[in-house]
Short mmCIF file of C-alpha atoms and ligand atoms in Angstrom, two decimals:
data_model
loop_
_atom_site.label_atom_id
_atom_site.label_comp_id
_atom_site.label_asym_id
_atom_site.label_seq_id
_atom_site.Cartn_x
_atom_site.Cartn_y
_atom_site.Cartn_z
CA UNK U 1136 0.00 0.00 0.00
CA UNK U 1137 1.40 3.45 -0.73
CA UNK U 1138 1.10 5.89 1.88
CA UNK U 1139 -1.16 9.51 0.55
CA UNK U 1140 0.34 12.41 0.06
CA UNK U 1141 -1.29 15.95 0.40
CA UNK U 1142 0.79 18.62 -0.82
CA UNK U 1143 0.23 22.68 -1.17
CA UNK U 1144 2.22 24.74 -3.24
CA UNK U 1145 1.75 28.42 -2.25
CA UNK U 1146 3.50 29.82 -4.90
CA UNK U 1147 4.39 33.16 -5.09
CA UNK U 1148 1.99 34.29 -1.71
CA UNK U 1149 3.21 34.71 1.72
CA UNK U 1150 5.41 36.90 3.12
CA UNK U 1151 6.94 35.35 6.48
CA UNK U 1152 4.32 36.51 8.85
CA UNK U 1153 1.71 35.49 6.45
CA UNK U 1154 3.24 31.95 5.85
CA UNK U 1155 4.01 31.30 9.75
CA UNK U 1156 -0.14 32.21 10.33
CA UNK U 1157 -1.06 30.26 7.55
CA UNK U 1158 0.84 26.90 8.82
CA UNK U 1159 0.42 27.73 12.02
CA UNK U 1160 -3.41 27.09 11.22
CA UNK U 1161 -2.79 24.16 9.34
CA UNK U 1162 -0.86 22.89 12.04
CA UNK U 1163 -3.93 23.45 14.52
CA UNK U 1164 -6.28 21.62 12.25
CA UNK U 1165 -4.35 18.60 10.82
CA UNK U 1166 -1.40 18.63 12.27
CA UNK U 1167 -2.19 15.08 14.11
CA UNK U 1168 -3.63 13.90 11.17
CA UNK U 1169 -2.00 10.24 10.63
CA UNK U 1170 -2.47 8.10 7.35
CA UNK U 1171 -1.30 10.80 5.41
CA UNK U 1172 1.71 12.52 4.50
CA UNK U 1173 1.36 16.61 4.64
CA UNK U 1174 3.88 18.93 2.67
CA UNK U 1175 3.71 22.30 2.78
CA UNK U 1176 5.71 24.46 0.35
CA UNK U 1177 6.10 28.43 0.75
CA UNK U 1178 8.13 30.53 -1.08
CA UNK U 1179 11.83 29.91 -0.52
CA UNK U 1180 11.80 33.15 1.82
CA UNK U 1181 9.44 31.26 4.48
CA UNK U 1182 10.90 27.77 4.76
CA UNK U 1183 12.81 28.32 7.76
CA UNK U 1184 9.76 30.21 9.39
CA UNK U 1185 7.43 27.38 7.80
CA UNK U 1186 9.89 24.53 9.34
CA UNK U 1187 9.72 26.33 12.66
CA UNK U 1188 5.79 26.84 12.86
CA UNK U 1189 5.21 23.42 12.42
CA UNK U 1190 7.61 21.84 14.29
CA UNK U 1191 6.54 18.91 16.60
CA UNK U 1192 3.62 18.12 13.98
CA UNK U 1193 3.24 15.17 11.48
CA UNK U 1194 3.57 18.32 8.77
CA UNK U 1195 6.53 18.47 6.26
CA UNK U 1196 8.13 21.22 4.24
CA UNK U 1197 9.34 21.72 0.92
CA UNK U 1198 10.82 24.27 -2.09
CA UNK U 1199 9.00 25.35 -4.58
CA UNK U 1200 12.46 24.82 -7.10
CA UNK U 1201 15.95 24.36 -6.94
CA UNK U 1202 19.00 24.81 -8.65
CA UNK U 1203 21.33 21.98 -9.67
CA UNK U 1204 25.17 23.45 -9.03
CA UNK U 1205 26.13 23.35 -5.06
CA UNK U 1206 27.31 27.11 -5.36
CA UNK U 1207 28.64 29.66 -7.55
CA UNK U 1208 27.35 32.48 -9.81
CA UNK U 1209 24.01 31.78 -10.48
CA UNK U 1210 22.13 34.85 -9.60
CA UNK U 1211 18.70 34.01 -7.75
CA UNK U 1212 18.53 30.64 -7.72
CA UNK U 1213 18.81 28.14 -4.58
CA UNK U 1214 20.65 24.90 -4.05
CA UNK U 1215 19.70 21.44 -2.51
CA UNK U 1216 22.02 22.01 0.59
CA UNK U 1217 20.57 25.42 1.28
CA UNK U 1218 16.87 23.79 0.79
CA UNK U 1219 17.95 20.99 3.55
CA UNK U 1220 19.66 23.88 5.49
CA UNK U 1221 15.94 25.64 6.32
CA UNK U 1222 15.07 21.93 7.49
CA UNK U 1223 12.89 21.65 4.71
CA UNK U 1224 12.64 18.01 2.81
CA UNK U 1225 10.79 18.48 -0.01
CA UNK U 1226 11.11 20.22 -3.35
CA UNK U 1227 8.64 20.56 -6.10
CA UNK U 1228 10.65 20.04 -9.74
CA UNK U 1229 9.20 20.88 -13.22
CA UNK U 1230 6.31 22.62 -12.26
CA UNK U 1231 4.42 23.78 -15.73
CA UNK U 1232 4.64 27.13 -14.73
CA UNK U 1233 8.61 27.13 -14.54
CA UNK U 1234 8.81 24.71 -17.52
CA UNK U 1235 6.48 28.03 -19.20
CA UNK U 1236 4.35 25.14 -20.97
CA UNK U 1237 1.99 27.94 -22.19
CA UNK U 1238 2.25 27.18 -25.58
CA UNK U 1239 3.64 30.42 -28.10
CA UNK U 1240 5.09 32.88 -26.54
CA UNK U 1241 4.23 36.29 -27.67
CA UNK U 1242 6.59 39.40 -27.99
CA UNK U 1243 6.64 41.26 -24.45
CA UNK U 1244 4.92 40.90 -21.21
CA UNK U 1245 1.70 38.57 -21.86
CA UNK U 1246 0.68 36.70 -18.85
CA UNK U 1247 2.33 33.25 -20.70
CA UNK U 1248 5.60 35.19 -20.58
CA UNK U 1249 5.43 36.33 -17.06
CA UNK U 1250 5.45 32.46 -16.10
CA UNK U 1251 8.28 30.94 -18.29
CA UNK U 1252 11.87 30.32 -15.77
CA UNK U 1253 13.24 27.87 -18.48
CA UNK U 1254 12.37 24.27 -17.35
CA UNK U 1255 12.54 21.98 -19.87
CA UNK U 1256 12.55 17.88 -19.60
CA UNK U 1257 16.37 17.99 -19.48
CA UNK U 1258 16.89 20.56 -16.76
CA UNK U 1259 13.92 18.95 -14.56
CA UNK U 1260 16.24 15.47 -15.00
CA UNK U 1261 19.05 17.41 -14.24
CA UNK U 1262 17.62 18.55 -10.95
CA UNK U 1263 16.06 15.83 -10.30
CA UNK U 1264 19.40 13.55 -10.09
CA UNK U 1265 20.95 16.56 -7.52
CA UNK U 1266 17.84 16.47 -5.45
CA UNK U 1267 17.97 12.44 -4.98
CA UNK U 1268 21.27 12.53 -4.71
CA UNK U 1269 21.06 15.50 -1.92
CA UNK U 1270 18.55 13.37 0.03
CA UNK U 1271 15.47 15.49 -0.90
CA UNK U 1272 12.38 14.04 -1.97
CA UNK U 1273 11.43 15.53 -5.17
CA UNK U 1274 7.88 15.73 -6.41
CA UNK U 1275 8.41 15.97 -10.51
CA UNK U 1276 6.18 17.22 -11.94
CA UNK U 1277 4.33 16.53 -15.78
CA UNK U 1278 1.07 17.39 -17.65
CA UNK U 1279 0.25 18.59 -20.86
CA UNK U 1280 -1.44 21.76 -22.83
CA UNK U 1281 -5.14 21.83 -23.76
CA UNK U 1282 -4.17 22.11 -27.47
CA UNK U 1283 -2.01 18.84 -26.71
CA UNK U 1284 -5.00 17.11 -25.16
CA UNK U 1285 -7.56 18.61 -28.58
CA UNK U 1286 -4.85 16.73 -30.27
CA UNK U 1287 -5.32 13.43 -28.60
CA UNK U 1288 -1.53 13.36 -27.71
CA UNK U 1289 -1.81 13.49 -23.79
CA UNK U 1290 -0.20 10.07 -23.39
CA UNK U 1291 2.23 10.87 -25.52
CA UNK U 1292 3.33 13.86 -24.18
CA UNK U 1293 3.13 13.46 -20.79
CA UNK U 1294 4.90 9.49 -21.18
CA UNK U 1295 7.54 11.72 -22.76
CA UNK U 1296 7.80 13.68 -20.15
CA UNK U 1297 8.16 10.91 -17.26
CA UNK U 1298 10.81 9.06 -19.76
CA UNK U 1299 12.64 12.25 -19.61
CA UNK U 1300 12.51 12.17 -15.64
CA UNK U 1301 14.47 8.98 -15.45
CA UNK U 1302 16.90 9.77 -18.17
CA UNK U 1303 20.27 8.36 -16.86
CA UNK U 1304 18.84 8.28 -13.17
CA UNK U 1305 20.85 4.89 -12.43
CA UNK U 1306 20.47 3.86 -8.91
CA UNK U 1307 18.20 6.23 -7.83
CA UNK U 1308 15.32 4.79 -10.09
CA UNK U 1309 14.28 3.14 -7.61
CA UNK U 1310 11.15 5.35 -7.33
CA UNK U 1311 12.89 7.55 -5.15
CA UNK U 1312 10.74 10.07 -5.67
CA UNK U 1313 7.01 11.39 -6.46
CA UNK U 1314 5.35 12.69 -9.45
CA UNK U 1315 2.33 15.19 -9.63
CA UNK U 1316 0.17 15.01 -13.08
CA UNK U 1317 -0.76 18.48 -13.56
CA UNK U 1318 -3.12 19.09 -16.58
CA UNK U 1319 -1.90 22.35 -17.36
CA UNK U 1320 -5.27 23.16 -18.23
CA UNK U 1321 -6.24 22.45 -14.42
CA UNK U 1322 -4.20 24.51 -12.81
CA UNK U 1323 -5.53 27.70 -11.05
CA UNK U 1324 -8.76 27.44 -14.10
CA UNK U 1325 -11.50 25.87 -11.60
CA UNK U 1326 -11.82 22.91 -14.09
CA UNK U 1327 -10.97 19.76 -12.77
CA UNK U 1328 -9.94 16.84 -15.06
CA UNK U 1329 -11.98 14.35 -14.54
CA UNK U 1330 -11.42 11.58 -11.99
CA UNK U 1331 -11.42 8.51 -14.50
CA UNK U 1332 -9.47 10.36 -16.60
CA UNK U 1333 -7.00 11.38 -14.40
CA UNK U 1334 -7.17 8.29 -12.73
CA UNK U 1335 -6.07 7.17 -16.36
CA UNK U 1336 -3.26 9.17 -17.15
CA UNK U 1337 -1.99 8.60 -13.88
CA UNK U 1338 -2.19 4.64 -14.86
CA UNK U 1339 -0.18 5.76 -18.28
CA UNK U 1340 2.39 7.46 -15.57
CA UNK U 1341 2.22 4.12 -13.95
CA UNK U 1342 2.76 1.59 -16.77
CA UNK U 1343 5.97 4.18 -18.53
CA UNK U 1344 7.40 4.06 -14.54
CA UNK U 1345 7.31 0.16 -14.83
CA UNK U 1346 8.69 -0.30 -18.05
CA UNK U 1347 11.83 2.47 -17.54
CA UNK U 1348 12.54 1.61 -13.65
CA UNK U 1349 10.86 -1.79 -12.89
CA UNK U 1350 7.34 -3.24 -11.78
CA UNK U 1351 8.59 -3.16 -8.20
CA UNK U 1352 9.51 0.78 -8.51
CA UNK U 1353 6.10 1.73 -9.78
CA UNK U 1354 3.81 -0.15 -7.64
CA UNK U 1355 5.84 1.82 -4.86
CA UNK U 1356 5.63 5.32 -6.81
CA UNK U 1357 3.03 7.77 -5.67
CA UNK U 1358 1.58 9.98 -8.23
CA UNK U 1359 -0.08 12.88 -7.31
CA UNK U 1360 -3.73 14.47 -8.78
CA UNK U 1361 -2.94 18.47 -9.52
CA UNK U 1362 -5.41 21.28 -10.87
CA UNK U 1363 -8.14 22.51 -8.94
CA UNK U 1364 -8.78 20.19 -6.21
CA UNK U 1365 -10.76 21.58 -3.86
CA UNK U 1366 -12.77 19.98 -1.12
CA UNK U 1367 -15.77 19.03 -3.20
CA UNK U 1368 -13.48 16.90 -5.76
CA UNK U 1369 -10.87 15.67 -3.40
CA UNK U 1370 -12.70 12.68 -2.60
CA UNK U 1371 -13.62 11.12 -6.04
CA UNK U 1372 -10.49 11.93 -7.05
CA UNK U 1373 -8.33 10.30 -3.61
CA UNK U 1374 -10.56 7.10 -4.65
CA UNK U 1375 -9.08 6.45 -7.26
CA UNK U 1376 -6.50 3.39 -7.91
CA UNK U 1377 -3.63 5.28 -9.31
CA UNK U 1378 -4.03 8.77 -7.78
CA UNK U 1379 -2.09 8.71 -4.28
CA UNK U 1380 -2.54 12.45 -3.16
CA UNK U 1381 -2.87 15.82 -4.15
CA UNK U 1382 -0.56 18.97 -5.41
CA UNK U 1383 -3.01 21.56 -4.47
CA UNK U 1384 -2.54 25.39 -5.17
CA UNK U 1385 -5.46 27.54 -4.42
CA UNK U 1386 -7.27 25.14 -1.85
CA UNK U 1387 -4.03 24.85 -0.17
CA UNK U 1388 -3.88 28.45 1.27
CA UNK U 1389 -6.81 28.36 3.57
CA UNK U 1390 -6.35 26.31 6.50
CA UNK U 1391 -9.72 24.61 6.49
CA UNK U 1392 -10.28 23.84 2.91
CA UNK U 1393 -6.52 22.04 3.02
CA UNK U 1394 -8.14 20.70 6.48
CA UNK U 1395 -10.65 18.62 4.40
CA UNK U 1396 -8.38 17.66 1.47
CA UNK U 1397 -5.42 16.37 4.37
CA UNK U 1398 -8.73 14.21 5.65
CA UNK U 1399 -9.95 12.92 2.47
CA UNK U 1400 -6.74 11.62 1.87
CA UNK U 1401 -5.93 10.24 5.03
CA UNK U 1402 -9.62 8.51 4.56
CA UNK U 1403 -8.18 7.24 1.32
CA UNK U 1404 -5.26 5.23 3.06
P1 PGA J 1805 -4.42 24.78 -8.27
O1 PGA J 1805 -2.83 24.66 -8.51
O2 PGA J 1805 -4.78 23.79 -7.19
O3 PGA J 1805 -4.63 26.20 -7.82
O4 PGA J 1805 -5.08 24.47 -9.56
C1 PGA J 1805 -2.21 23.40 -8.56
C2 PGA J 1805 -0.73 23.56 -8.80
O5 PGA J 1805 -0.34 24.44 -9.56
O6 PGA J 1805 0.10 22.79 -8.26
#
């Protein structure tokens, strides 16, 4: 059996007073909560605040990114050591709005611009491998465009895109980590995909895991649901077979609506 995961990824919201009130109240209301694992991931300014307001509770932290050198010039960007350094054990990789999977990007600031920081299959691999090998516990993460999915060519992309994860990964293929399906369409839109569906594509995740790491490696895998779950979805979606948790943005940032998605999955165990 693979033990739930709920996950929220703040983003870009929080300043450190903000972020210690908000886990601070998550802490209140689920910070007992057993039968699921609980990851909370500020902005990299409030992980050492985050991993002190929830100390002594079953809650983990995590980055929202990292970078893949140990030091040097590289202007703005964090490493793996100065992640584990805040006490935080967790870091989300490849989200789709670093990878800027937006489709065309238009000449000057259009909202698609505004979210592209360069990720691309090889760089999320890249990271990936330093994260592992750091002793962080990565959550990868894959999806694809609406105009992909009009296409028919979900499977396809997103198998690419798990392929891509274990590119070279050697040793550490053991399933070392955990992957969020994101339909980019999903994310932050209020439309769901739907559970079967993304109970599906998170069986395609499944079956490309097996055949690239082992049977063993993906029956112990968990694979995240992300895009819009919210408390009245989190439960068809939790009961699925292939969907072990959550990567929640906007329900994540209110204490009691992450209350009842930490619950639903901790039902789901
Ligand atoms: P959402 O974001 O829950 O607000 O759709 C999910 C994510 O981006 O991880």
């Amino acid at each position: 059996m693979r033990t739930p995961i709920m996950a929220g990824n703040w983003k870009m919201n929080k300043t450190n007073e903000e972020a210690c009130e908000l886990a601070s109240a998550v802490k209140e209301a689920s910070g007992a909560v057993t039968g699921t694992e609980i990851v909370l991931c500020p902005p990299a300014t409030a992980l050492s605040t985050v991993v002190g307001c929830v100390e002594g509770s079953n809650i983990e932290v995590g980055a929202q990114n990292m970078y893949w050198e140990d030091s040097g010039a590289f202007t703005g960007e964090i490493s793996a050591d100065m992640i584990k350094s805040t006490g935080a054990q967790w870091v989300i990789l490849g989200h789709s709005e670093r990878r800027g999977r937006f489709g065309v990007i238009e000449e000057g600031f259009t909202e698609e611009l505004q979210k592209v920081f360069g990720d691309t299959d090889a760089s999320v691999n890249t990271k990936l491998k330093k994260a592992l090998a750091a002793g962080l516990k990565p959550i990868a993460c894959c999806g694809e465009l609406l105009s992909e999915r009009e296409a028919g060519n979900t499977d396809e992309v997103v198998a690419g895109q798990v392929k891509a994860m274990f590119e070279g990964l050697g040793d550490c293929s053991s399933a070392g980590f955990v992957i969020a399906y994101e339909p980019v369409w999903a994310i932050g839109t209020g439309e769901v995909c739907d559970g079967d569906e993304a109970d599906r594509v998170c069986g395609v995740i499944r079956s490309v895991v097996a055949e690239v790491a082992g049977e063993e490696a993906a029956q112990a895998i968990r694979i995240l649901y992300g895009g819009s779950v919210k408390p009245d979805n989190v439960e068809g979606l939790m009961a699925k077979e292939n969907i072990d948790g959550g990567l929640v943005g906007g329900a994540s940032m209110k204490a009691d609506s992450f209350a009842a998605l930490i619950d639903a999955a901790a039902a789901s165990a």
